[in-house]
Short mmCIF file of C-alpha atoms and ligand atoms in Angstrom, two decimals:
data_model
loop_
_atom_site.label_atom_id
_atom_site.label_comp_id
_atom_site.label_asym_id
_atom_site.label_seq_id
_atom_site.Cartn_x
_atom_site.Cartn_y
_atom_site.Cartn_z
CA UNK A 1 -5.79 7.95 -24.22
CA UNK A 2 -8.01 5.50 -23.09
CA UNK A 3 -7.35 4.16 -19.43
CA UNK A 4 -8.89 2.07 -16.40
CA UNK A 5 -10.26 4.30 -13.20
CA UNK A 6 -12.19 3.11 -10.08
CA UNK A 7 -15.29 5.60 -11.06
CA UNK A 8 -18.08 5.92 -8.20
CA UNK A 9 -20.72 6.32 -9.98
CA UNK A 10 -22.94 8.07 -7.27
CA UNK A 11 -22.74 8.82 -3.32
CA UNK A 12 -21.80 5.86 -0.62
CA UNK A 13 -21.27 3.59 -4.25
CA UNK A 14 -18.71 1.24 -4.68
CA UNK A 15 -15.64 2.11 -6.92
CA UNK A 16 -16.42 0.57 -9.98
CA UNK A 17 -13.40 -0.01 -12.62
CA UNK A 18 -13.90 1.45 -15.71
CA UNK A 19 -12.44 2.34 -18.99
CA UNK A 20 -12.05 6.15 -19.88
CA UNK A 21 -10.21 8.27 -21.49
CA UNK A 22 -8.11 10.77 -20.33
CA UNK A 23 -6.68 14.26 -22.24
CA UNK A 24 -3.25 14.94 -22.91
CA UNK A 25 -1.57 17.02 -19.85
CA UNK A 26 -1.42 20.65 -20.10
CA UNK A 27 1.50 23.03 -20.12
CA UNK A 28 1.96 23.30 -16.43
CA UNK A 29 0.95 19.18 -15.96
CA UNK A 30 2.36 15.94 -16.09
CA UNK A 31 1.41 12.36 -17.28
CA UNK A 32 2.05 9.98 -14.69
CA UNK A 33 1.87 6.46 -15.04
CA UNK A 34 0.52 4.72 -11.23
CA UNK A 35 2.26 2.46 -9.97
CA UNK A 36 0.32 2.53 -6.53
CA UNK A 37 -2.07 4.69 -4.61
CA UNK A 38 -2.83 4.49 -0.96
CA UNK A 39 -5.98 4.52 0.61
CA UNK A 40 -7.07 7.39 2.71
CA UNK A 41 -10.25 8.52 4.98
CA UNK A 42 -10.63 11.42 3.00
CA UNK A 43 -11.27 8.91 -0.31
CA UNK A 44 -14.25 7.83 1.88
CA UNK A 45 -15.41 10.73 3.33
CA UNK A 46 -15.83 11.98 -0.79
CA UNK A 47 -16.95 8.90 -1.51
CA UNK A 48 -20.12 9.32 0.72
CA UNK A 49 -20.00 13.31 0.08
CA UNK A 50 -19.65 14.16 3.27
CA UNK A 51 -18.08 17.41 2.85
CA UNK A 52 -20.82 18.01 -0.46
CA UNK A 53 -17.87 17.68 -2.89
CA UNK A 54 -16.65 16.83 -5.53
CA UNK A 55 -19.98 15.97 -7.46
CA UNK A 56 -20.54 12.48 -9.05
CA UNK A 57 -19.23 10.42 -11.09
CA UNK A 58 -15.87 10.95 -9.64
CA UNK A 59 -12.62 9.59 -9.77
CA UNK A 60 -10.94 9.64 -6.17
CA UNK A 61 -7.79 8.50 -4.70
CA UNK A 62 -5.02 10.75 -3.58
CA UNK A 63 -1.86 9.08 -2.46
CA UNK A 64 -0.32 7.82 -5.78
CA UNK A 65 2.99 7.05 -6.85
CA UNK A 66 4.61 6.25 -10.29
CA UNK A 67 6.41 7.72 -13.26
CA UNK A 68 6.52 10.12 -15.51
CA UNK A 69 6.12 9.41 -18.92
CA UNK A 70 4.90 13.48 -20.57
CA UNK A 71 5.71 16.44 -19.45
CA UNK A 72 3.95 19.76 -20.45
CA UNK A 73 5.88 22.78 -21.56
CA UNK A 74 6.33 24.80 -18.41
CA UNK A 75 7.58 21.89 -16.51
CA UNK A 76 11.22 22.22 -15.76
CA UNK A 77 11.97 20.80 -12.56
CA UNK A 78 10.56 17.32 -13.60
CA UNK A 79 11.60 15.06 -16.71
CA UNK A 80 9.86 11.74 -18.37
CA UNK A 81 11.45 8.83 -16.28
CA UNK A 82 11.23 10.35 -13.05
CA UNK A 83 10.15 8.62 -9.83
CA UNK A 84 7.27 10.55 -8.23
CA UNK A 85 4.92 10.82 -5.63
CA UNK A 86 1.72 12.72 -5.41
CA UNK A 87 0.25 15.56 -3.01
CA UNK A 88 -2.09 17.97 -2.71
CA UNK A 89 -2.39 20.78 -4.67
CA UNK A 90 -1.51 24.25 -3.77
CA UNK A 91 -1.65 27.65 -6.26
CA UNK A 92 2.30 28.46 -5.58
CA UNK A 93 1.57 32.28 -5.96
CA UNK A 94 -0.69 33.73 -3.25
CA UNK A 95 0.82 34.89 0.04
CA UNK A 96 0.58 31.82 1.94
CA UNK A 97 2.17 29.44 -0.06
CA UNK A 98 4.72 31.76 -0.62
CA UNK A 99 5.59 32.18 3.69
CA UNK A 100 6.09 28.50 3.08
CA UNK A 101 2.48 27.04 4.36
CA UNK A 102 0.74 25.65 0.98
CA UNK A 103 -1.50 23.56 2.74
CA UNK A 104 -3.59 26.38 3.49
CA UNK A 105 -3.14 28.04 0.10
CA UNK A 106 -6.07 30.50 -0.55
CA UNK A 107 -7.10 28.03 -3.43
CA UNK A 108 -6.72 24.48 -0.93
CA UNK A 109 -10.10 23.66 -1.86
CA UNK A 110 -10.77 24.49 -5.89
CA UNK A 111 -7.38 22.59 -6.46
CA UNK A 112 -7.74 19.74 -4.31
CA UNK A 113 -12.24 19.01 -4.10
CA UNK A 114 -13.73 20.54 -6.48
CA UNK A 115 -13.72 17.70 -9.09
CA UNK A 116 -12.38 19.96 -11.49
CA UNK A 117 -8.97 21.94 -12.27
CA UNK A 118 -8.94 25.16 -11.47
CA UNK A 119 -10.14 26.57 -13.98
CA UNK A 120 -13.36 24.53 -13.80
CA UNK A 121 -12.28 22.25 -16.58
CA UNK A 122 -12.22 17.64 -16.64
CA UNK A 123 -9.15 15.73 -17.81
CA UNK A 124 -11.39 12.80 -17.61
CA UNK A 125 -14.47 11.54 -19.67
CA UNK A 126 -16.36 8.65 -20.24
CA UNK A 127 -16.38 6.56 -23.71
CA UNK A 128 -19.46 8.76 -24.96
CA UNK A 129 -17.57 12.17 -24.33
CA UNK A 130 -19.78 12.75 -21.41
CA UNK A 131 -17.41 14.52 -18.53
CA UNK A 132 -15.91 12.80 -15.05
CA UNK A 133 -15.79 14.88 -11.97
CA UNK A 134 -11.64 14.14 -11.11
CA UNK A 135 -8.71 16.05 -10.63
CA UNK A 136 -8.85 15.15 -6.28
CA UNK A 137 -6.28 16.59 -4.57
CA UNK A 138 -4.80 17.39 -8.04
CA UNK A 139 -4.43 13.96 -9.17
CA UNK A 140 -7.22 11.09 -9.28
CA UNK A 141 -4.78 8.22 -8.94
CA UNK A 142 -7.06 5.46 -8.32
CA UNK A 143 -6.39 4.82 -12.38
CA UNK A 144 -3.77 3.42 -14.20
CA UNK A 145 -2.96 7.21 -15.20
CA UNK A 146 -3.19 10.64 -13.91
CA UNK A 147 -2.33 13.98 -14.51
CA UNK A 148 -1.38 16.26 -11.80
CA UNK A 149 -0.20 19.95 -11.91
CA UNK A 150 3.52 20.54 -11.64
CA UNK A 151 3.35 21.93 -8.05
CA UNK A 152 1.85 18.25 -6.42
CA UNK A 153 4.47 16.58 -7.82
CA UNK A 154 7.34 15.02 -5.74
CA UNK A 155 10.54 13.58 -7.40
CA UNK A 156 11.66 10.98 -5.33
CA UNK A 157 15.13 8.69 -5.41
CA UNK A 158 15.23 5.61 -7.28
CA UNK A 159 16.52 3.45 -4.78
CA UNK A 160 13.34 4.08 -2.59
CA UNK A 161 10.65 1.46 -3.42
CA UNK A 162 7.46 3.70 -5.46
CA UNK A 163 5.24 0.92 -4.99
CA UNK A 164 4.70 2.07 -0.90
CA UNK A 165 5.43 5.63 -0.85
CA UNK A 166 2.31 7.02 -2.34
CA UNK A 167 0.41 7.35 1.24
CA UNK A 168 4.10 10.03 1.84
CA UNK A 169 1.97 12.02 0.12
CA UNK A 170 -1.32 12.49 2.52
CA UNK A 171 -1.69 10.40 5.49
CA UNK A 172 1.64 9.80 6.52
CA UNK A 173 3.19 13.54 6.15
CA UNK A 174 -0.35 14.64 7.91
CA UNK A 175 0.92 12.56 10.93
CA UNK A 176 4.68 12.99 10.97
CA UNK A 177 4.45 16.90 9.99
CA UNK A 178 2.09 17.33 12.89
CA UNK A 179 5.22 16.75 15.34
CA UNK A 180 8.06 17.55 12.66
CA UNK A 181 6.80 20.86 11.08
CA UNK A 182 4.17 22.34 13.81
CA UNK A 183 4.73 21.48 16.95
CA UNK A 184 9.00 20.66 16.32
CA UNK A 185 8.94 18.24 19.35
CA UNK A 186 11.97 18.49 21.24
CA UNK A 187 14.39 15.64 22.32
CA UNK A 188 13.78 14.43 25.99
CA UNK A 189 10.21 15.90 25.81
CA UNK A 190 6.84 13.98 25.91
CA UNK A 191 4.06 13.59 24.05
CA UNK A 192 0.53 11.84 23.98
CA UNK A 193 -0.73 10.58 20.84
CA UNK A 194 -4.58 10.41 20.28
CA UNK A 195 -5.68 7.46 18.10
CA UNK A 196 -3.73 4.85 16.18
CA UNK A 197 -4.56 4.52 12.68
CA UNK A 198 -1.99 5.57 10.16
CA UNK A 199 -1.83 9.18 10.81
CA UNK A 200 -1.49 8.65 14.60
CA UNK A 201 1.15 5.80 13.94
CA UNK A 202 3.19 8.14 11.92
CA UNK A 203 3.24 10.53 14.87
CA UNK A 204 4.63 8.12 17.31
CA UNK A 205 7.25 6.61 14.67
CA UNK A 206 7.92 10.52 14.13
CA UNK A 207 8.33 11.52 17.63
CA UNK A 208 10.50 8.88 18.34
CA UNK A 209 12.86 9.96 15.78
CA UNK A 210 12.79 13.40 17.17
CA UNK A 211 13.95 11.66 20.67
CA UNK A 212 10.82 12.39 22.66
CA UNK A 213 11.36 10.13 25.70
CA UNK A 214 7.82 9.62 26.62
CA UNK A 215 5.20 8.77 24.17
CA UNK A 216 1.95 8.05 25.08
CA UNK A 217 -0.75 6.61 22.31
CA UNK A 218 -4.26 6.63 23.34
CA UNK A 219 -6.97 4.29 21.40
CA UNK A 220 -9.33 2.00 22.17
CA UNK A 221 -8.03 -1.15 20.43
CA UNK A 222 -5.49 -3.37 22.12
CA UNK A 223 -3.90 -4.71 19.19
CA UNK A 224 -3.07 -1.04 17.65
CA UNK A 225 -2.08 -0.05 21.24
CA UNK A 226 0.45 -2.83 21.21
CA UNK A 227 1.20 -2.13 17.42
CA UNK A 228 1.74 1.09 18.63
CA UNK A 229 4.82 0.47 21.37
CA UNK A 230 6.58 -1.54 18.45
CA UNK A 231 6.88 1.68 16.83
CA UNK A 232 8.09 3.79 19.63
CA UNK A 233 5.46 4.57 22.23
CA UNK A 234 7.11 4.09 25.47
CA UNK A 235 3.03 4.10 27.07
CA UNK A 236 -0.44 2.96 26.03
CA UNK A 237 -4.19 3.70 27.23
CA UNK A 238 -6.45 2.29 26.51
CA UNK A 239 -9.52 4.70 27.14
CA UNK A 240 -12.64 2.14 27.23
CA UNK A 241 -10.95 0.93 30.41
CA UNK A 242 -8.33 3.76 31.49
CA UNK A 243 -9.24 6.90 33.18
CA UNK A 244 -7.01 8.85 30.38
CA UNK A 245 -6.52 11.77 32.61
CA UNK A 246 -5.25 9.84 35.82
CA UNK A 247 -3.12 7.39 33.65
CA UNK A 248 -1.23 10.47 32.06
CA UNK A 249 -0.69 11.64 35.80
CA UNK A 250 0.53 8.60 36.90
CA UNK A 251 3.37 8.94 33.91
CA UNK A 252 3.99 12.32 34.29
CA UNK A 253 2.84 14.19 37.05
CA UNK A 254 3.43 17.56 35.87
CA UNK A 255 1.41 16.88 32.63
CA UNK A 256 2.71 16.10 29.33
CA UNK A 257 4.29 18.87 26.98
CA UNK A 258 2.58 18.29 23.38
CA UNK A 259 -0.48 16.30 22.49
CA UNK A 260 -1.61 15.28 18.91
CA UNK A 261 -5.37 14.13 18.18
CA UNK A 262 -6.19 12.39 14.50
CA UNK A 263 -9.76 11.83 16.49
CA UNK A 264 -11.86 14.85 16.32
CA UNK A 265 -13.65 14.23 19.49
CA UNK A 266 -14.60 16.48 21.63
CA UNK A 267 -13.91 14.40 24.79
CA UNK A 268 -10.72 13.28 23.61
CA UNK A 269 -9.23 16.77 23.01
CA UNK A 270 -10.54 18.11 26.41
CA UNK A 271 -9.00 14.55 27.79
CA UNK A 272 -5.68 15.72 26.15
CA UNK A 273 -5.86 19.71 27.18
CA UNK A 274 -6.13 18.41 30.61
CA UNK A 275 -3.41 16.40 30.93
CA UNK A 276 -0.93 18.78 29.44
CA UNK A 277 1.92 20.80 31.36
CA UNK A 278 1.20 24.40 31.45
CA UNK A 279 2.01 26.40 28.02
CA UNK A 280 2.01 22.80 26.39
CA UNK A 281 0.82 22.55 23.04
CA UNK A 282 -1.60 20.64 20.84
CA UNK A 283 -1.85 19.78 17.54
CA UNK A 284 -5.47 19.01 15.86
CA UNK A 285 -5.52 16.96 12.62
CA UNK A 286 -8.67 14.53 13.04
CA UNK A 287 -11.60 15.40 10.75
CA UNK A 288 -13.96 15.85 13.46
CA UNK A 289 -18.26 15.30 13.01
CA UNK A 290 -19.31 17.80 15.38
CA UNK A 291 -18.25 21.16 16.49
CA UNK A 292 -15.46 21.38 19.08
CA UNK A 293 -16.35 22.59 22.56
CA UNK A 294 -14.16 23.46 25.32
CA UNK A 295 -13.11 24.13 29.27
CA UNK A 296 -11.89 27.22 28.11
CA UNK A 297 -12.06 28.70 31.71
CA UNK A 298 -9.92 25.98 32.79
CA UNK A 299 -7.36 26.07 29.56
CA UNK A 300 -6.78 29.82 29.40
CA UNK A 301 -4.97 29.71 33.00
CA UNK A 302 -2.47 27.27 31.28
CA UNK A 303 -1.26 29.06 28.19
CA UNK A 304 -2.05 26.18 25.96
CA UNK A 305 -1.79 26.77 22.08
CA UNK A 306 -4.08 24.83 20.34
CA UNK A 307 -3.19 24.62 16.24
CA UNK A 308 -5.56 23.12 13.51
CA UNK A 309 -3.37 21.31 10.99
CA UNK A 310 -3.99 20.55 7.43
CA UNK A 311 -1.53 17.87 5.60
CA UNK A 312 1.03 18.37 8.23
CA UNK A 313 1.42 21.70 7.22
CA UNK A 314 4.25 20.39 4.64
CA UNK A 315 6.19 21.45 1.66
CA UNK A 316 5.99 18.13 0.23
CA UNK A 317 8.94 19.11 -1.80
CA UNK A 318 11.25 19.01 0.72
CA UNK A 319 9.08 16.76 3.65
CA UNK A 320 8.91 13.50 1.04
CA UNK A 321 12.20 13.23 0.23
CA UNK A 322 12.92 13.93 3.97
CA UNK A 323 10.80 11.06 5.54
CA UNK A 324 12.13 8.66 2.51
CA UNK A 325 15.47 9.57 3.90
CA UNK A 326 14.44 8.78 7.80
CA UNK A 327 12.60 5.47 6.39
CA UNK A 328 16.35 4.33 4.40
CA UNK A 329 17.99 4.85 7.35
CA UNK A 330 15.64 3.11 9.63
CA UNK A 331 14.87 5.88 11.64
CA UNK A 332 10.78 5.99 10.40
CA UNK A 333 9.40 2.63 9.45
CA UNK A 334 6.21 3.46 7.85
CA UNK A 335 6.44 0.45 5.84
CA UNK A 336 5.39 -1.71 8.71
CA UNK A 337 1.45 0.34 8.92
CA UNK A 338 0.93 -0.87 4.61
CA UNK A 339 -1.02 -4.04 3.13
CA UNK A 340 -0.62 -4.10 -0.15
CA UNK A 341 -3.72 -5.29 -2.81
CA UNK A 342 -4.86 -5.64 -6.25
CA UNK A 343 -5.96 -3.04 -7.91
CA UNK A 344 -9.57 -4.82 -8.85
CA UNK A 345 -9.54 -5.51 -4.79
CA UNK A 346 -10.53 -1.91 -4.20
CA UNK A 347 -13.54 -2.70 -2.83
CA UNK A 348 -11.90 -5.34 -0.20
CA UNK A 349 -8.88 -3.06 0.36
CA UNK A 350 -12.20 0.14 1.62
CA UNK A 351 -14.19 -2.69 3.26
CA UNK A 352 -10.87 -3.34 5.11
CA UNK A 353 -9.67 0.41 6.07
CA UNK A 354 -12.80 1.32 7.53
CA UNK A 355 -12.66 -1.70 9.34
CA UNK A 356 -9.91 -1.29 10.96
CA UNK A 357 -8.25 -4.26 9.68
CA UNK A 358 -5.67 -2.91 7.92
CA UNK A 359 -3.50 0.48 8.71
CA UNK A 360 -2.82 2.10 5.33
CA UNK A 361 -4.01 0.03 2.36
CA UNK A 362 -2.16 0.48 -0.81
CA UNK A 363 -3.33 -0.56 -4.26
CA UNK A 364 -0.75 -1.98 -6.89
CA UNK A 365 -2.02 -0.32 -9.96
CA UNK A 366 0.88 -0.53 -12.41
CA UNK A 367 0.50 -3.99 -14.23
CA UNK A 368 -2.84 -3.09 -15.40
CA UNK A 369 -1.43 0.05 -17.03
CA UNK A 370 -1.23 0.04 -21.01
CA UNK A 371 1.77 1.67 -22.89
CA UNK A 372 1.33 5.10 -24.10
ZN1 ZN B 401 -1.50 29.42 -2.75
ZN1 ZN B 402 -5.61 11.81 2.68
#
């Protein structure tokens, strides 16, 4: 069938829509008309190959939301109709997604970067025949269709509004999973929150729905730190003018219990390792540009546990449906981080992301969809 994708045609391009058709699902996929896809880091990080895949052209974009409208034959937990949302993709079979961790299935990468399915095949070509490198994180939803495998797919209720709960499906669980799922923050405990883009911001809406006391969220820009205490931090630094260190002191003077950095940096994390209580934890989830060093002699006195984290380590199965829950009962308000915008707006809605003036950008893709 012939649809519309934002292609990029080659590396650090803009997305450029375009019409192309797509194949009919397999047995273990589903058609899935968008309705809206979130905006991401990762989408730019491909975009400009840092991590030297998926190959171009490509068709990117991995928080999308819509329904179902063809379901291959060994689908039996999902039917046309259905309300979904998008994740990553994960095998189902090998050892770790079967102790419950998928987002470090054996075959994370080949489902979710390769810009092919697994078995090295394109859903995706251009008029001509000539193939499109998709199939991101087991979907490509910046198009007005996509077909994902049966595992990435999340039925969700139909009282819950599809058009903003594609980013559920990336940045948001990354964030909220990081204190839900790894580090399981405890009520009356505190925590310090490194940087305050959508990921971070789910981790303080997160931990204050866990009933952490003290939140702390770091940054350097006063109008996300402020942002920021709307959604539950009880503290803010600001570290172009704080002395992080001394300011966490000055809170709590035993140190703080867990710590969460979406940054990466190096200075940050030590900044965070030293300000936590003895045998406190931290959880890692920024894409960082340079290898991490540490004061390990310093750290190894204190019993820290330091965990990398992919996705939140979620079952998206279970975590999606969970957070929708929190958000209808007003306990997780990740509505308040999205701007909505036009599908052909792509362009503005990146330029505006990696700005920073906008939180989560989401791209209402539905009306340009034709009928099947
Ligand atoms: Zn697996
Ligand atoms: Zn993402």
């Amino acid at each position: 069938m012939e649809i519309t994708a934002a292609v990029v045609k080659e590396k650090g391009s803009n997305f450029e829509l375009t019409k192309v058709n797509l194949d009919k699902p397999g047995a273990e996929e589903v058609l899935v008309k968008i309705v809206a896809t979130g905006i991401c880091h990762t989408d730019m990080v491909a975009r400009d190959f840092i991590m030297g895949a998926p190959n171009f052209p490509v068709i990117l974009g991995h928080e999308g939301s819509g329904i179902i409208e063809e379901v291959g034959a060994d689908v039996h937990h999902l039917k046309v109709g259905d309300h979904v949302v998008l994740t990553y993709g994960f095998c189902g079979e090998c050892e770790i997604c079967r102790t419950g961790h998928p987002a470090y299935c054996y075959e994370f990468f080949g489902r979710n970067f390769s810009g092919a399915d697994i078995e090295g095949n394109h859903h995706h070509h251009e008029l001509d025949g000539t193939d499109i490198n998709d199939n991101f994180f087991s979907q490509s939803s910046f198009a007005t269709y996509s077909i994902a495998h049966k595992n990435n797919v999340v039925a969700v209720p139909k009282d819950a509004p599809l058009e903003i709960l594609g980013p559920l499906g990336c940045g948001i669980q990354t964030g909220a999973g990081a204190i839900i799922n790894t580090l399981n923050v405890k009520a009356g405990s505190s925590v310090v929150i490194s940087g305050t883009g959508a990921v971070g911001l789910s981790a303080v809406m997160a931990a204050k729905a866990l009933s952490a006391t003290t939140i702390i969220a770091v940054d350097i820009n006063e109008e996300r730190l402020a942002f920021s205490k709307e959604l539950g931090a009880t503290h803010t630094i600001n570290s172009l003018k704080e002395n992080v260190q001394e300011r966490i002191r000055e809170i709590l003077p035993l140190g703080v219990q867990y710590g969460v950095d979406t940054t990466g940096r190096n200075e940050v994390i030590n900044n965070t390792l030293a300000s936590l209580a003895p045998i406190g934890e931290l959880a890692i989830i920024g894409v960082a540009t340079k290898p991490l060093e540490l004061e390990t002699n310093v750290f190894l006195t204190k019993g820290y546990k330091i965990k990398f984290v992919n996705q939140g380590d979620s079952v998206s199965a279970e975590f999606i449906p969970k957070l929708i829950k929190m958000y209808q009962n007003g306990q997780f308000p990740f509505d308040k981080l999205i701007k909505q915008y036009a599908f052909e707006d792509i362009n503005v809605a990146i330029e505006d992301s990696e700005k920073g003036r906008t939180i989560k950008a989401v791209l209402l893709i539905d009306k340009y969809a034709t009928s099947v």
